[in-house]
Amino acid sequence: MAVSLSKGQKVDLTKTNPGLTKITVGLGWDTNKYDGGFDFDLDTAAFLLADSGKVASDADFVFYGNKDHNSGAVKHNGDNLTGAGDGDDETISIDLSKIPAEVAKVDFTVTIHEAEERKQNFGQVSNAYIHVVNETSNEELIRYDLGEDYSVETAVIVAELYRSGAEWKFNAIGSGFAGGLKALCGNFGVNV
Amino acid sequence: MASVMQRGFRDKLEKHVNISDKLTVEMSLNGDAEYDYCCFGVDANDKLSDDAYMVFYNQTKSPGQEIIMSRNGAAAVFEINLSRLPSKIVKLVFTANIDGAGTMKNIRSFACSLKKGGAEALRLDMSGANFSSEKAIVAVELYKKDVWRINCVASGFNGGLSDLLKSYGGSEVTPPPQEQQKAAHKVELKKGQKVNLEKPHGVSLGEIVCNLNWTQKGKAGFLGKAKSIDLDLACLYELKNGSKGAIQALGSSFGNLSSPPYIALDGDDRTGSSADGEFLRINGARISEIKRILVFTFIYDGVANWREADAVVTVKTLSSPDIIVHLDEYGSSSILCAIAMLENINNETFSVEKLVQFYNGQEELDKAHGWGMQWRAGRK
């Protein structure tokens, strides 16, 4: 039975699941059932951050343009361009044992591609969620439904995995921002 | 000063209005087409599980009057009381759609506002540039997730009202009768003026309804007595096969709609107290067997005070504008008034001519119009 989180809640990941190393972080959403306008292309990304809250190098930003982290710890499994279909729209595979020691946390984000040009925002997205699945057993461990708090934002820092001593914990952040992926990159020290 | 909403805007309603108050959602579409407005009260699955919670021009109130629709010029005004809604209704969807041709990109403007006590709290403004081929707009949704919230959808469907009904699973709702849709289209005939009933190409004329209505004046002054007038609606008919007759309450000749003469009179409203008056129906599908129909009214009881009766006959069909014949000559003390003549035009449609001619009885009427029947006195 997965732990269901609400915004701001933190929960143990590895402590409650001893021996867990390989996880899949899946994100899903429903968009626009209306006619007119453009397809919604939502993109997930993972930022591998140092204690400072910044990336050590641009290579620590894993997204549709850089799918595999050098360490082999983080792998983006592909870009869904339309948000069509049930279940996870995009997934990121993580091997906790391979995350470099200098990475203190991994932030997961969702942004809307060309949001400004397409006049799109998260108020038009519904039923968005993130969940963490044990890749070996396919068991859902943690789930966070984003709820109704998003309006005209175009980027959301959904959640964060962070070190707590030798363990990994999960934080349901759910913070929305304007400015899309570019603004997040600026925030995390990625040069774009 | 109202906050301006944009497409996608969401917020808790309580940040903008006191939701225990009566709230108003107002919408107005500006352009060259005809526009209809609707509020769908849907359940947790986004479905219209109860048709009574589709509030629109043909059903302007929800069962508990939690949603009441009215018009303010071009604008539709929905007065809502969220706290009184049954718990199964968790979302109110406010929509506008084009009735007929055209798409939303052709509109001049669309405005939607949320008001409390007449003051605007939230406002959305759009124009044709915000749309492409949509024929229906979902303006805003008020929905309950923990608390009442607002979502400014400002997006639409190309399929208009039927897409809205499909989306909310309300396809069972009877589409609005055309009679209502064209309520604004009326043709008032002048005496001697003749028009043809419009007939949709390739289909039958449908049922033609002649309605007679008149006002019953209340008692005049404190000591006055109400004088009731009973007007009877009736007609003379002539079929193509030469058979002739009268359809009138007098002598209980109520006619028949499905067999000759294909004309029937509804029950007699003796007092005029029925708000709808009297109805004479003609089976338009059998037009080829009907030559002409002379619609008339006569005063069975009471004095011949036509001014007081202020009678109006309305001829309605499915596709034609309503044709209004006002009995606007009052001088006569004769008890019978020929209202209108309907004549078969090429077995396709009827022409309607306003007569307003007064006679002293059926026999005199018959003679004046060359019907040629034998008459003797009858009683109801």
PDB file of C-alpha atoms in Angstrom, chain A residues 29 31-43 81-83 110-125 150-155 177-181, chain B residues 6-9 152-153 155:
ATOM      1  CA  TRP A  29      -1.459  14.288 -15.899  1.00  0.00           C
ATOM      2  CA  THR A  31      -4.856  17.831 -20.185  1.00  0.00           C
ATOM      3  CA  ASN A  32      -7.371  19.697 -22.170  1.00  0.00           C
ATOM      4  CA  LYS A  33     -10.418  17.842 -23.357  1.00  0.00           C
ATOM      5  CA  TYR A  34     -11.446  20.906 -25.317  1.00  0.00           C
ATOM      6  CA  ASP A  35     -11.139  21.685 -29.021  1.00  0.00           C
ATOM      7  CA  GLY A  36      -9.008  24.468 -30.417  1.00  0.00           C
ATOM      8  CA  GLY A  37      -5.570  25.503 -29.255  1.00  0.00           C
ATOM      9  CA  PHE A  38      -2.474  23.335 -29.219  1.00  0.00           C
ATOM     10  CA  ASP A  39      -1.508  19.950 -27.803  1.00  0.00           C
ATOM     11  CA  PHE A  40      -0.137  20.067 -24.300  1.00  0.00           C
ATOM     12  CA  ASP A  41       3.481  18.911 -24.202  1.00  0.00           C
ATOM     13  CA  LEU A  42       4.494  18.511 -20.577  1.00  0.00           C
ATOM     14  CA  ASP A  43       8.101  17.686 -19.831  1.00  0.00           C
ATOM     15  CA  LEU A  81       4.514  14.909 -26.644  1.00  0.00           C
ATOM     16  CA  THR A  82       0.767  14.969 -26.117  1.00  0.00           C
ATOM     17  CA  GLY A  83      -0.126  13.696 -22.652  1.00  0.00           C
ATOM     18  CA  VAL A 110       7.196  19.261 -14.704  1.00  0.00           C
ATOM     19  CA  THR A 111       7.077  22.135 -17.149  1.00  0.00           C
ATOM     20  CA  ILE A 112       4.877  23.016 -20.089  1.00  0.00           C
ATOM     21  CA  HIS A 113       6.728  23.188 -23.399  1.00  0.00           C
ATOM     22  CA  GLU A 114       6.225  26.525 -25.190  1.00  0.00           C
ATOM     23  CA  ALA A 115       3.656  27.481 -22.601  1.00  0.00           C
ATOM     24  CA  GLU A 116       3.760  31.143 -23.432  1.00  0.00           C
ATOM     25  CA  GLU A 117       3.397  30.716 -27.178  1.00  0.00           C
ATOM     26  CA  ARG A 118       0.614  28.194 -26.725  1.00  0.00           C
ATOM     27  CA  LYS A 119      -1.056  30.195 -23.927  1.00  0.00           C
ATOM     28  CA  GLN A 120      -1.041  27.191 -21.633  1.00  0.00           C
ATOM     29  CA  ASN A 121      -0.630  26.795 -17.890  1.00  0.00           C
ATOM     30  CA  PHE A 122      -1.107  24.318 -15.079  1.00  0.00           C
ATOM     31  CA  GLY A 123      -4.635  25.533 -14.431  1.00  0.00           C
ATOM     32  CA  GLN A 124      -5.535  23.651 -17.609  1.00  0.00           C
ATOM     33  CA  VAL A 125      -3.883  20.461 -16.368  1.00  0.00           C
ATOM     34  CA  TYR A 150      -2.079  25.364  -9.666  1.00  0.00           C
ATOM     35  CA  SER A 151      -3.361  28.205 -11.737  1.00  0.00           C
ATOM     36  CA  VAL A 152      -1.434  30.208 -14.311  1.00  0.00           C
ATOM     37  CA  GLU A 153       1.969  28.684 -13.423  1.00  0.00           C
ATOM     38  CA  THR A 154       3.981  27.039 -16.184  1.00  0.00           C
ATOM     39  CA  ALA A 155       6.507  25.090 -14.087  1.00  0.00           C
ATOM     40  CA  PHE A 177       6.443  28.963 -10.833  1.00  0.00           C
ATOM     41  CA  ALA A 178       6.076  31.170 -13.833  1.00  0.00           C
ATOM     42  CA  GLY A 179       8.625  31.075 -16.641  1.00  0.00           C
ATOM     43  CA  GLY A 180       8.639  27.380 -17.515  1.00  0.00           C
ATOM     44  CA  LEU A 181      11.701  25.173 -17.683  1.00  0.00           C
TER      45      LEU A 181
ATOM     46  CA  GLN B   6      -7.248  34.296 -17.814  1.00  0.00           C
ATOM     47  CA  ARG B   7      -7.637  30.862 -19.339  1.00  0.00           C
ATOM     48  CA  GLY B   8      -6.463  28.302 -16.788  1.00  0.00           C
ATOM     49  CA  PHE B   9      -6.923  30.529 -13.748  1.00  0.00           C
ATOM     50  CA  CYS B 152     -11.584  29.691 -15.655  1.00  0.00           C
ATOM     51  CA  VAL B 153     -11.755  27.219 -18.533  1.00  0.00           C
ATOM     52  CA  SER B 155     -12.148  26.872 -23.923  1.00  0.00           C
TER      53      SER B 155
END
